[in-house]
Amino acid sequence: MASENMTAVAPVTFTEGALSELNKLIEQQEISADFGLRIGVEGGGCSGMSYILGFDQQKDGDTEYNIQGIRVFMNKAHGLYLAGMEIDFRNGLDARGFTFNNPNASSTCGCGSSFSA
């Protein structure tokens, strides 16, 4: 499978907290070099669309990015919904997990993993 241009400007960014947690997961789960972090969207969730975030192999239609040393796969069609998004990791008393700050979302739900555009 030929990958797209890896020097393309990535549409998403990671905070230091997210980057630290992702690197920890890669090391702890011994993620193979054949895998990358898939970031995307799918239909569903309380607000209409949900975020996809997980380790996966590259698929047809993906663009590959290197974001701060993390190999990232994203379906080309999802770029419209994700451009400018910041992914953070929170580890506090009120919340623990990855959060998505998406400037393209016209509304989000309370759980923070669902949005409408």
Tab-separated table of N, CA and C in Angstrom, residues 12-101:
chain	number	residue	atom	x	y	z
A	12	VAL	N	-4.257	18.070	12.650
A	12	VAL	CA	-4.504	18.060	14.093
A	12	VAL	C	-3.188	18.235	14.851
A	13	THR	N	-3.299	18.639	16.112
A	13	THR	CA	-2.120	18.770	16.970
A	13	THR	C	-2.380	18.032	18.284
A	14	PHE	N	-1.299	17.705	18.981
A	14	PHE	CA	-1.366	17.084	20.297
A	14	PHE	C	-0.820	18.045	21.332
A	15	THR	N	-1.447	18.098	22.506
A	15	THR	CA	-0.858	18.831	23.617
A	15	THR	C	0.265	17.961	24.192
A	16	GLU	N	1.067	18.537	25.074
A	16	GLU	CA	2.130	17.770	25.723
A	16	GLU	C	1.557	16.589	26.500
A	17	GLY	N	0.403	16.779	27.146
A	17	GLY	CA	-0.242	15.706	27.902
A	17	GLY	C	-0.650	14.552	27.004
A	18	ALA	N	-1.223	14.859	25.846
A	18	ALA	CA	-1.642	13.818	24.901
A	18	ALA	C	-0.424	13.101	24.339
A	19	LEU	N	0.602	13.844	23.985
A	19	LEU	CA	1.815	13.265	23.429
A	19	LEU	C	2.468	12.315	24.432
A	20	SER	N	2.532	12.726	25.682
A	20	SER	CA	3.106	11.891	26.728
A	20	SER	C	2.314	10.595	26.904
A	21	GLU	N	0.986	10.702	26.937
A	21	GLU	CA	0.130	9.518	27.118
A	21	GLU	C	0.223	8.586	25.909
A	22	LEU	N	0.252	9.126	24.703
A	22	LEU	CA	0.365	8.295	23.506
A	22	LEU	C	1.685	7.544	23.480
A	23	ASN	N	2.782	8.224	23.802
A	23	ASN	CA	4.089	7.561	23.839
A	23	ASN	C	4.121	6.468	24.906
A	24	LYS	N	3.463	6.719	26.040
A	24	LYS	CA	3.388	5.718	27.102
A	24	LYS	C	2.594	4.495	26.620
A	25	LEU	N	1.472	4.720	25.930
A	25	LEU	CA	0.659	3.612	25.399
A	25	LEU	C	1.434	2.798	24.367
A	26	ILE	N	2.155	3.473	23.482
A	26	ILE	CA	2.945	2.787	22.449
A	26	ILE	C	3.976	1.876	23.106
A	27	GLU	N	4.626	2.380	24.152
A	27	GLU	CA	5.648	1.600	24.844
A	27	GLU	C	5.029	0.455	25.652
A	28	GLN	N	4.005	0.740	26.434
A	28	GLN	CA	3.390	-0.272	27.290
A	28	GLN	C	2.725	-1.382	26.492
A	29	GLN	N	2.050	-1.028	25.414
A	29	GLN	CA	1.326	-2.022	24.623
A	29	GLN	C	2.176	-2.596	23.492
A	30	GLU	N	3.443	-2.145	23.434
A	30	GLU	CA	4.385	-2.615	22.421
A	30	GLU	C	3.764	-2.572	21.021
A	31	ILE	N	3.274	-1.387	20.653
A	31	ILE	CA	2.639	-1.171	19.351
A	31	ILE	C	3.683	-1.349	18.248
A	32	SER	N	3.384	-2.210	17.284
A	32	SER	CA	4.285	-2.509	16.171
A	32	SER	C	4.480	-1.283	15.283
A	33	ALA	N	5.612	-1.219	14.615
A	33	ALA	CA	5.900	-0.119	13.684
A	33	ALA	C	4.958	-0.136	12.487
A	34	ASP	N	4.262	-1.275	12.249
A	34	ASP	CA	3.288	-1.363	11.161
A	34	ASP	C	2.018	-0.591	11.480
A	35	PHE	N	1.836	-0.212	12.734
A	35	PHE	CA	0.624	0.456	13.173
A	35	PHE	C	0.876	1.942	13.390
A	36	GLY	N	-0.193	2.703	13.288
A	36	GLY	CA	-0.149	4.125	13.588
A	36	GLY	C	-1.421	4.491	14.330
A	37	LEU	N	-1.495	5.714	14.768
A	37	LEU	CA	-2.674	6.204	15.474
A	37	LEU	C	-3.704	6.652	14.445
A	38	ARG	N	-4.889	6.028	14.464
A	38	ARG	CA	-5.958	6.431	13.565
A	38	ARG	C	-6.791	7.508	14.251
A	39	ILE	N	-6.936	8.639	13.554
A	39	ILE	CA	-7.785	9.731	14.020
A	39	ILE	C	-8.843	9.935	12.946
A	40	GLY	N	-10.101	9.964	13.357
A	40	GLY	CA	-11.155	10.127	12.373
A	40	GLY	C	-12.492	10.397	13.032
A	41	VAL	N	-13.535	10.281	12.230
A	41	VAL	CA	-14.903	10.485	12.699
A	41	VAL	C	-15.778	9.364	12.150
A	42	GLU	N	-16.889	9.130	12.822
A	42	GLU	CA	-17.884	8.187	12.342
A	42	GLU	C	-19.248	8.674	12.778
A	43	GLY	N	-20.266	8.245	12.067
A	43	GLY	CA	-21.624	8.619	12.425
A	43	GLY	C	-22.014	7.989	13.745
A	44	GLY	N	-22.803	8.707	14.528
A	44	GLY	CA	-23.262	8.183	15.816
A	44	GLY	C	-22.922	9.132	16.939
A	45	GLY	N	-23.272	8.747	18.145
A	45	GLY	CA	-23.033	9.608	19.295
A	45	GLY	C	-24.210	10.525	19.513
A	46	CYS	N	-24.239	11.181	20.648
A	46	CYS	CA	-25.396	12.011	21.006
A	46	CYS	C	-25.562	13.237	20.111
A	47	SER	N	-24.481	13.717	19.512
A	47	SER	CA	-24.573	14.936	18.698
A	47	SER	C	-24.473	14.677	17.202
A	48	GLY	N	-24.394	13.422	16.784
A	48	GLY	CA	-24.393	13.132	15.356
A	48	GLY	C	-23.133	12.466	14.835
A	49	MET	N	-21.960	12.846	15.338
A	49	MET	CA	-20.701	12.245	14.907
A	49	MET	C	-19.835	11.996	16.130
A	50	SER	N	-19.057	10.903	16.075
A	50	SER	CA	-18.145	10.565	17.159
A	50	SER	C	-16.723	10.527	16.630
A	51	TYR	N	-15.769	10.774	17.522
A	51	TYR	CA	-14.358	10.719	17.151
A	51	TYR	C	-13.852	9.285	17.201
A	52	ILE	N	-12.910	8.976	16.326
A	52	ILE	CA	-12.197	7.702	16.325
A	52	ILE	C	-10.765	8.018	16.749
A	53	LEU	N	-10.255	7.282	17.720
A	53	LEU	CA	-8.872	7.441	18.167
A	53	LEU	C	-8.395	6.083	18.638
A	54	GLY	N	-7.476	5.478	17.898
A	54	GLY	CA	-6.970	4.166	18.269
A	54	GLY	C	-5.876	3.728	17.319
A	55	PHE	N	-5.135	2.713	17.705
A	55	PHE	CA	-4.037	2.228	16.872
A	55	PHE	C	-4.580	1.266	15.822
A	56	ASP	N	-4.092	1.419	14.592
A	56	ASP	CA	-4.630	0.680	13.455
A	56	ASP	C	-3.550	0.613	12.377
A	57	GLN	N	-3.771	-0.261	11.384
A	57	GLN	CA	-2.898	-0.305	10.227
A	57	GLN	C	-3.428	0.647	9.159
A	58	GLN	N	-2.538	1.048	8.266
A	58	GLN	CA	-2.920	1.967	7.198
A	58	GLN	C	-3.886	1.295	6.240
A	59	LYS	N	-4.865	2.057	5.762
A	59	LYS	CA	-5.880	1.562	4.829
A	59	LYS	C	-5.878	2.409	3.569
A	60	ASP	N	-6.474	1.870	2.509
A	60	ASP	CA	-6.632	2.651	1.273
A	60	ASP	C	-7.415	3.921	1.595
A	61	GLY	N	-7.016	5.030	1.015
A	61	GLY	CA	-7.697	6.297	1.247
A	61	GLY	C	-7.137	7.079	2.420
A	62	ASP	N	-6.135	6.520	3.126
A	62	ASP	CA	-5.529	7.219	4.258
A	62	ASP	C	-4.411	8.142	3.814
A	63	THR	N	-4.252	9.220	4.529
A	63	THR	CA	-3.068	10.056	4.432
A	63	THR	C	-2.283	9.790	5.705
A	64	GLU	N	-0.970	9.669	5.580
A	64	GLU	CA	-0.119	9.417	6.736
A	64	GLU	C	0.609	10.700	7.116
A	65	TYR	N	0.626	10.982	8.410
A	65	TYR	CA	1.321	12.153	8.942
A	65	TYR	C	2.283	11.697	10.033
A	66	ASN	N	3.277	12.506	10.283
A	66	ASN	CA	4.128	12.311	11.440
A	66	ASN	C	3.891	13.546	12.312
A	67	ILE	N	3.175	13.350	13.413
A	67	ILE	CA	2.845	14.463	14.297
A	67	ILE	C	3.646	14.310	15.571
A	68	GLN	N	4.662	15.146	15.712
A	68	GLN	CA	5.516	15.165	16.898
A	68	GLN	C	6.052	13.767	17.212
A	69	GLY	N	6.454	13.025	16.155
A	69	GLY	CA	7.043	11.703	16.326
A	69	GLY	C	6.039	10.564	16.375
A	70	ILE	N	4.745	10.860	16.305
A	70	ILE	CA	3.702	9.833	16.316
A	70	ILE	C	3.236	9.608	14.876
A	71	ARG	N	3.240	8.350	14.443
A	71	ARG	CA	2.735	8.003	13.112
A	71	ARG	C	1.212	8.045	13.172
A	72	VAL	N	0.585	8.855	12.303
A	72	VAL	CA	-0.865	9.079	12.335
A	72	VAL	C	-1.463	8.770	10.962
A	73	PHE	N	-2.591	8.034	10.972
A	73	PHE	CA	-3.353	7.755	9.755
A	73	PHE	C	-4.683	8.476	9.849
A	74	MET	N	-5.074	9.079	8.731
A	74	MET	CA	-6.358	9.767	8.688
A	74	MET	C	-6.957	9.607	7.296
A	75	ASN	N	-8.210	9.204	7.245
A	75	ASN	CA	-8.910	9.115	5.973
A	75	ASN	C	-9.030	10.525	5.397
A	76	LYS	N	-8.717	10.666	4.117
A	76	LYS	CA	-8.741	11.998	3.478
A	76	LYS	C	-10.074	12.712	3.684
A	77	ALA	N	-11.175	11.963	3.638
A	77	ALA	CA	-12.503	12.564	3.751
A	77	ALA	C	-12.765	13.152	5.140
A	78	HIS	N	-12.013	12.736	6.149
A	78	HIS	CA	-12.248	13.208	7.513
A	78	HIS	C	-11.564	14.537	7.807
A	79	GLY	N	-10.653	14.949	6.943
A	79	GLY	CA	-9.914	16.183	7.162
A	79	GLY	C	-10.799	17.405	7.318
A	80	LEU	N	-11.898	17.441	6.599
A	80	LEU	CA	-12.845	18.555	6.673
A	80	LEU	C	-13.362	18.747	8.099
A	81	TYR	N	-13.619	17.646	8.793
A	81	TYR	CA	-14.175	17.699	10.145
A	81	TYR	C	-13.111	17.898	11.224
A	82	LEU	N	-11.852	17.580	10.904
A	82	LEU	CA	-10.808	17.561	11.929
A	82	LEU	C	-9.780	18.681	11.818
A	83	ALA	N	-9.800	19.445	10.735
A	83	ALA	CA	-8.791	20.485	10.528
A	83	ALA	C	-8.762	21.466	11.691
A	84	GLY	N	-7.587	21.635	12.265
A	84	GLY	CA	-7.404	22.586	13.362
A	84	GLY	C	-7.693	22.017	14.736
A	85	MET	N	-8.043	20.729	14.822
A	85	MET	CA	-8.399	20.128	16.101
A	85	MET	C	-7.161	19.882	16.963
A	86	GLU	N	-7.336	20.091	18.264
A	86	GLU	CA	-6.287	19.811	19.243
A	86	GLU	C	-6.745	18.644	20.115
A	87	ILE	N	-5.866	17.648	20.260
A	87	ILE	CA	-6.165	16.497	21.106
A	87	ILE	C	-5.362	16.628	22.387
A	88	ASP	N	-6.045	16.507	23.508
A	88	ASP	CA	-5.429	16.645	24.827
A	88	ASP	C	-5.679	15.368	25.629
A	89	PHE	N	-4.937	15.193	26.696
A	89	PHE	CA	-5.200	14.101	27.638
A	89	PHE	C	-5.332	14.713	29.018
A	90	ARG	N	-6.434	14.403	29.678
A	90	ARG	CA	-6.669	14.919	31.025
A	90	ARG	C	-6.603	13.777	32.018
A	91	ASN	N	-5.979	14.055	33.129
A	91	ASN	CA	-5.829	13.047	34.171
A	91	ASN	C	-6.100	13.721	35.507
A	92	GLY	N	-7.345	14.153	35.680
A	92	GLY	CA	-7.712	14.876	36.891
A	92	GLY	C	-8.859	14.213	37.609
A	93	LEU	N	-9.299	14.827	38.677
A	93	LEU	CA	-10.399	14.287	39.473
A	93	LEU	C	-11.725	14.353	38.720
A	94	ASP	N	-11.897	15.385	37.897
A	94	ASP	CA	-13.168	15.555	37.186
A	94	ASP	C	-13.224	14.816	35.856
A	95	ALA	N	-12.086	14.490	35.279
A	95	ALA	CA	-12.077	13.817	33.983
A	95	ALA	C	-10.748	13.115	33.765
A	96	ARG	N	-10.799	11.963	33.090
A	96	ARG	CA	-9.583	11.256	32.714
A	96	ARG	C	-9.786	10.700	31.313
A	97	GLY	N	-8.887	11.029	30.416
A	97	GLY	CA	-8.961	10.502	29.060
A	97	GLY	C	-8.629	11.557	28.024
A	98	PHE	N	-8.702	11.149	26.779
A	98	PHE	CA	-8.410	12.062	25.673
A	98	PHE	C	-9.603	12.975	25.439
A	99	THR	N	-9.321	14.235	25.163
A	99	THR	CA	-10.355	15.207	24.859
A	99	THR	C	-10.036	15.845	23.509
A	100	PHE	N	-11.075	16.353	22.861
A	100	PHE	CA	-10.963	16.886	21.512
A	100	PHE	C	-11.460	18.318	21.490
A	101	ASN	N	-10.587	19.253	21.137
A	101	ASN	CA	-10.959	20.653	20.993
A	101	ASN	C	-11.053	20.923	19.501
